[in-house]
Amino acid sequence: MAGRDQVFALIDCNSFYASCERVFRPDLAKTPIVVLRNNDGCVIARSYDAKPFVKMGAPYFQIKDVLRQHGVQVFSSNYALYGDMSERVMTIIESMVPAVEVYSIDEAFADLTGMPGDLTTFGRTIRAAVYKRTGIPVGVGIAPTKTLAKLANHTAKRLQAHTGGVVDICDPVKRDWVLRNTDVGEVWGVGRRMKAHLETMNIKTAMDLAEADPWTLRQKFSVVIEKIARELTGTSCLELTEAEPAKQEICSSRMFGKRLTAIEPIKEAVATYVERAAEKLRAQSSLCKKIRVSIRTGMFNPEEAKYANGALVELPYPTNDVRLLTKAAVEAVNRLFRPGFKYSKAEVLLMDLRQPGEFTDDLFAQSQPVTAEKVMGVLDEINQRWGRGTLRTGSVPAKADWWMRREKLSRCFTTKIDKLWIVKCN
Amino acid sequence: MSVTILGPLLAGGETFPLYSFRIPAGFPSPAADHIEKHISLDELFDIRAPHVYLAKIEGDSMQGAGIFCGDLVIVNRSLNAEYGDIVIAGLNAEPICKRLHRRDNVVMLLSANSKYPPRYVMEGDELVIWGVVTYSVRDHGRS
């Protein structure tokens, strides 16, 4: 019976970051908005009305004048705000449907199998509820498979005025219309390379892919593309994954807010990234056995000498102790650092992750002392209650000039009591 | 005879708060039978709900309604604003806090301070109701 009569929805926030910036700024309802990536580097989000003026990924310093000319409002990425608004949106969706897979910060799959009544109407109900309670506009695509739901959602967005943001293609006639009118490159899971390959086989629309012979696809490409093609015909191959599997690697990397030439601030930065990575490690209750640290200079300025290097440190036992990890990472920086370069970025990667109890070491292998577990438990509890960074290792500074540049940051309207939205009473 | 182990009863069910006073060795606490849930302002204000937001008030126009400059207001976005409610609204793109009112079919925004005249919402004005104020919180200077 699996796969029969299933119904999925993909609910996706429109220009999510830009929409979040608008929630507490009614004055920006009709102003085009762009959001810059970490360190105010390049554009990572645009409101609809900013799209004609700005390309995705455009470096900020190159387009400054164009933005000013068109009155586009610029923001640094405010992840505290986006994370909080995302949680609100997802909680509302979860309260309305039987099962949800939160797919990313701004999209979620929902299982609508067996929901009574007209699904387009239900889609509109979700859309209205999310908008009323958060101010974030969403699009809803409804279909018998996840791949088709994604496509329906894409159509809802593309033909916003026509569809009111909700498209249900459970009806094969509608489904075929969408398949015929969608470029194969727009199909979920088809990348630019794959698109080029497919086009040489005369597969140009989503319909062409749906009608292609699954066996040929599997032989020529992979089972993944075969599954995509089957999903396009309405046979569900991808289920809802409700619980996110534990990550195999955890990365924390960031550009410095300015170029660094001395070793001390680089050590501080690396210790800070380790702190964040170790927090994520403990949040998924894993231990790690290896840590890789890499540092590099800028890569694009022809005037500057280039250097990039990484070091892998094997830890004495699988651990989640930030003190041990920091010690290893700082030692790695000692080995990697060469004077005379202008460093721009560091990366910390926790590798060889395992769940406690899932691995068997030999009888005499050392394991993490119980006291370390206790200390880490207290550390996380304190930081959860009093805010991130309240309790930290001595290598992590309270404030530093190499921190990310975020000059155009909006307020953390929903997450900091001293940064709340201010409403005038006069 | 077969035996089925049921496991600990109530596991995963509701957990009750244990009062933190020590159990005296001699007499059981007379309060033990009266344990209730802890009081939670989060629950009262419902501020963990996805549709509830906090804002800070600047200005004295709502004083008469007990909302002073510097107060926090709890704003519920899921309620439909009714006439008589104190609302957060965007009037011509400016966020304001007023009482929503209607007289002779004209929508008005009332202040609660005689210094400020009522504001009639006329054609050409754009009024967007952002949310309804449900509670307000004041700092009395000893926090």
Short mmCIF file of N, CA and C in Angstrom, two decimals, chain B residues 67-138:
data_model
loop_
_atom_site.label_atom_id
_atom_site.label_comp_id
_atom_site.label_asym_id
_atom_site.label_seq_id
_atom_site.Cartn_x
_atom_site.Cartn_y
_atom_site.Cartn_z
N ILE B 67 -0.92 52.27 30.41
CA ILE B 67 0.30 51.92 29.68
C ILE B 67 1.19 53.16 29.63
N PHE B 68 2.31 53.08 30.38
CA PHE B 68 3.18 54.24 30.51
C PHE B 68 4.41 54.11 29.63
N CYS B 69 5.09 55.24 29.48
CA CYS B 69 6.33 55.26 28.70
C CYS B 69 7.32 54.26 29.31
N GLY B 70 7.89 53.41 28.49
CA GLY B 70 8.86 52.43 28.97
C GLY B 70 8.27 51.08 29.32
N ASP B 71 6.94 50.99 29.35
CA ASP B 71 6.30 49.70 29.68
C ASP B 71 6.49 48.69 28.55
N LEU B 72 6.45 47.43 28.94
CA LEU B 72 6.43 46.36 27.93
C LEU B 72 4.98 45.99 27.66
N VAL B 73 4.66 45.75 26.42
CA VAL B 73 3.33 45.23 26.14
C VAL B 73 3.44 43.85 25.50
N ILE B 74 2.48 43.01 25.84
CA ILE B 74 2.40 41.67 25.24
C ILE B 74 1.37 41.75 24.13
N VAL B 75 1.79 41.37 22.92
CA VAL B 75 0.95 41.57 21.75
C VAL B 75 0.60 40.22 21.13
N ASN B 76 -0.69 40.00 20.93
CA ASN B 76 -1.16 38.75 20.35
C ASN B 76 -1.59 39.01 18.91
N ARG B 77 -0.95 38.30 17.98
CA ARG B 77 -1.26 38.51 16.57
C ARG B 77 -2.39 37.64 16.08
N SER B 78 -2.77 36.62 16.87
CA SER B 78 -3.77 35.69 16.35
C SER B 78 -5.19 36.17 16.65
N LEU B 79 -5.35 37.10 17.58
CA LEU B 79 -6.70 37.61 17.89
C LEU B 79 -7.16 38.55 16.79
N ASN B 80 -8.45 38.52 16.51
CA ASN B 80 -9.01 39.51 15.60
C ASN B 80 -9.36 40.75 16.41
N ALA B 81 -8.83 41.88 16.01
CA ALA B 81 -9.05 43.10 16.77
C ALA B 81 -10.53 43.48 16.73
N GLU B 82 -11.05 43.84 17.89
CA GLU B 82 -12.43 44.32 17.95
C GLU B 82 -12.41 45.77 18.42
N TYR B 83 -13.49 46.47 18.12
CA TYR B 83 -13.56 47.86 18.59
C TYR B 83 -13.52 47.86 20.10
N GLY B 84 -12.70 48.75 20.65
CA GLY B 84 -12.51 48.77 22.10
C GLY B 84 -11.17 48.19 22.51
N ASP B 85 -10.56 47.37 21.64
CA ASP B 85 -9.26 46.77 21.96
C ASP B 85 -8.14 47.80 21.86
N ILE B 86 -7.12 47.59 22.69
CA ILE B 86 -5.88 48.34 22.49
C ILE B 86 -5.05 47.55 21.49
N VAL B 87 -4.63 48.22 20.43
CA VAL B 87 -3.94 47.51 19.36
C VAL B 87 -2.58 48.13 19.07
N ILE B 88 -1.72 47.30 18.48
CA ILE B 88 -0.52 47.81 17.83
C ILE B 88 -0.86 47.82 16.35
N ALA B 89 -0.68 48.96 15.72
CA ALA B 89 -1.07 49.07 14.32
C ALA B 89 -0.02 49.85 13.56
N GLY B 90 -0.02 49.65 12.28
CA GLY B 90 0.80 50.49 11.41
C GLY B 90 -0.13 51.50 10.76
N LEU B 91 0.03 52.77 11.13
CA LEU B 91 -0.77 53.81 10.48
C LEU B 91 0.14 54.55 9.52
N ASN B 92 -0.16 54.43 8.25
CA ASN B 92 0.72 54.98 7.22
C ASN B 92 2.17 54.59 7.49
N ALA B 93 2.33 53.31 7.74
CA ALA B 93 3.65 52.68 7.88
C ALA B 93 4.37 53.02 9.19
N GLU B 94 3.69 53.73 10.12
CA GLU B 94 4.34 54.00 11.40
C GLU B 94 3.70 53.16 12.51
N PRO B 95 4.52 52.40 13.24
CA PRO B 95 3.93 51.58 14.30
C PRO B 95 3.44 52.44 15.47
N ILE B 96 2.18 52.23 15.88
CA ILE B 96 1.62 53.00 16.99
C ILE B 96 0.81 52.08 17.90
N CYS B 97 0.54 52.57 19.10
CA CYS B 97 -0.30 51.84 20.04
C CYS B 97 -1.48 52.73 20.41
N LYS B 98 -2.71 52.29 20.09
CA LYS B 98 -3.91 53.09 20.33
C LYS B 98 -5.09 52.17 20.63
N ARG B 99 -6.18 52.81 21.08
CA ARG B 99 -7.41 52.03 21.23
C ARG B 99 -8.23 52.15 19.95
N LEU B 100 -8.64 50.99 19.43
CA LEU B 100 -9.42 50.97 18.19
C LEU B 100 -10.87 51.29 18.53
N HIS B 101 -11.46 52.21 17.78
CA HIS B 101 -12.80 52.68 18.11
C HIS B 101 -13.55 52.98 16.82
N ARG B 102 -14.88 52.98 16.92
CA ARG B 102 -15.66 53.35 15.74
C ARG B 102 -16.81 54.25 16.16
N ARG B 103 -16.98 55.33 15.43
CA ARG B 103 -18.11 56.21 15.71
C ARG B 103 -18.75 56.58 14.37
N ASP B 104 -20.03 56.37 14.25
CA ASP B 104 -20.77 56.65 13.01
C ASP B 104 -20.05 56.08 11.80
N ASN B 105 -19.63 54.82 11.92
CA ASN B 105 -19.00 54.13 10.81
C ASN B 105 -17.63 54.68 10.40
N VAL B 106 -17.08 55.55 11.22
CA VAL B 106 -15.72 56.01 10.95
C VAL B 106 -14.79 55.37 11.98
N VAL B 107 -13.72 54.74 11.47
CA VAL B 107 -12.78 54.11 12.37
C VAL B 107 -11.90 55.19 12.99
N MET B 108 -11.68 55.08 14.31
CA MET B 108 -10.85 56.07 14.99
C MET B 108 -9.80 55.37 15.83
N LEU B 109 -8.71 56.06 16.04
CA LEU B 109 -7.68 55.58 16.96
C LEU B 109 -7.66 56.54 18.14
N LEU B 110 -8.00 56.01 19.31
CA LEU B 110 -8.10 56.89 20.48
C LEU B 110 -6.86 56.78 21.35
N SER B 111 -6.41 57.92 21.84
CA SER B 111 -5.38 57.92 22.87
C SER B 111 -6.08 57.86 24.22
N ALA B 112 -5.34 57.57 25.27
CA ALA B 112 -5.91 57.59 26.61
C ALA B 112 -5.20 58.68 27.39
N ASN B 113 -5.23 59.87 26.84
CA ASN B 113 -4.55 61.01 27.44
C ASN B 113 -5.12 62.25 26.75
N SER B 114 -5.68 63.17 27.57
CA SER B 114 -6.41 64.30 26.97
C SER B 114 -5.51 65.20 26.12
N LYS B 115 -4.20 65.04 26.27
CA LYS B 115 -3.28 65.85 25.45
C LYS B 115 -3.37 65.48 23.96
N TYR B 116 -3.85 64.27 23.71
CA TYR B 116 -3.84 63.79 22.32
C TYR B 116 -5.26 63.63 21.79
N PRO B 117 -5.62 64.35 20.74
CA PRO B 117 -6.97 64.24 20.18
C PRO B 117 -7.14 62.91 19.46
N PRO B 118 -8.41 62.48 19.29
CA PRO B 118 -8.63 61.24 18.53
C PRO B 118 -8.14 61.38 17.09
N ARG B 119 -7.69 60.26 16.56
CA ARG B 119 -7.21 60.29 15.18
C ARG B 119 -8.23 59.54 14.32
N TYR B 120 -8.90 60.27 13.42
CA TYR B 120 -9.84 59.62 12.51
C TYR B 120 -9.06 58.97 11.39
N VAL B 121 -9.46 57.75 11.05
CA VAL B 121 -8.81 57.09 9.92
C VAL B 121 -9.61 57.42 8.67
N MET B 122 -9.03 58.22 7.81
CA MET B 122 -9.74 58.74 6.65
C MET B 122 -9.34 57.97 5.40
N GLU B 123 -10.05 58.26 4.33
CA GLU B 123 -9.68 57.67 3.06
C GLU B 123 -8.29 58.17 2.69
N GLY B 124 -7.46 57.27 2.21
CA GLY B 124 -6.09 57.68 1.90
C GLY B 124 -5.13 57.29 3.01
N ASP B 125 -5.68 57.10 4.22
CA ASP B 125 -4.85 56.57 5.30
C ASP B 125 -4.72 55.07 5.11
N GLU B 126 -3.57 54.55 5.49
CA GLU B 126 -3.44 53.10 5.44
C GLU B 126 -3.27 52.57 6.86
N LEU B 127 -4.23 51.78 7.29
CA LEU B 127 -4.19 51.23 8.64
C LEU B 127 -4.06 49.72 8.58
N VAL B 128 -3.01 49.20 9.17
CA VAL B 128 -2.82 47.75 9.25
C VAL B 128 -2.76 47.38 10.72
N ILE B 129 -3.67 46.52 11.17
CA ILE B 129 -3.63 46.08 12.56
C ILE B 129 -2.55 45.00 12.69
N TRP B 130 -1.59 45.25 13.56
CA TRP B 130 -0.46 44.32 13.71
C TRP B 130 -0.78 43.25 14.76
N GLY B 131 -1.43 43.69 15.83
CA GLY B 131 -1.77 42.73 16.88
C GLY B 131 -2.56 43.41 17.98
N VAL B 132 -3.07 42.61 18.90
CA VAL B 132 -3.88 43.13 20.01
C VAL B 132 -3.06 43.06 21.29
N VAL B 133 -3.06 44.15 22.06
CA VAL B 133 -2.34 44.17 23.33
C VAL B 133 -3.16 43.41 24.37
N THR B 134 -2.53 42.41 25.00
CA THR B 134 -3.25 41.60 25.99
C THR B 134 -2.84 41.93 27.42
N TYR B 135 -1.56 42.28 27.62
CA TYR B 135 -1.06 42.63 28.96
C TYR B 135 -0.03 43.72 28.81
N SER B 136 0.26 44.40 29.92
CA SER B 136 1.43 45.28 29.92
C SER B 136 2.17 45.11 31.24
N VAL B 137 3.46 45.39 31.19
CA VAL B 137 4.34 45.14 32.33
C VAL B 137 5.11 46.42 32.65
N ARG B 138 5.12 46.81 33.92
CA ARG B 138 5.84 48.03 34.27
C ARG B 138 6.94 47.75 35.28
#
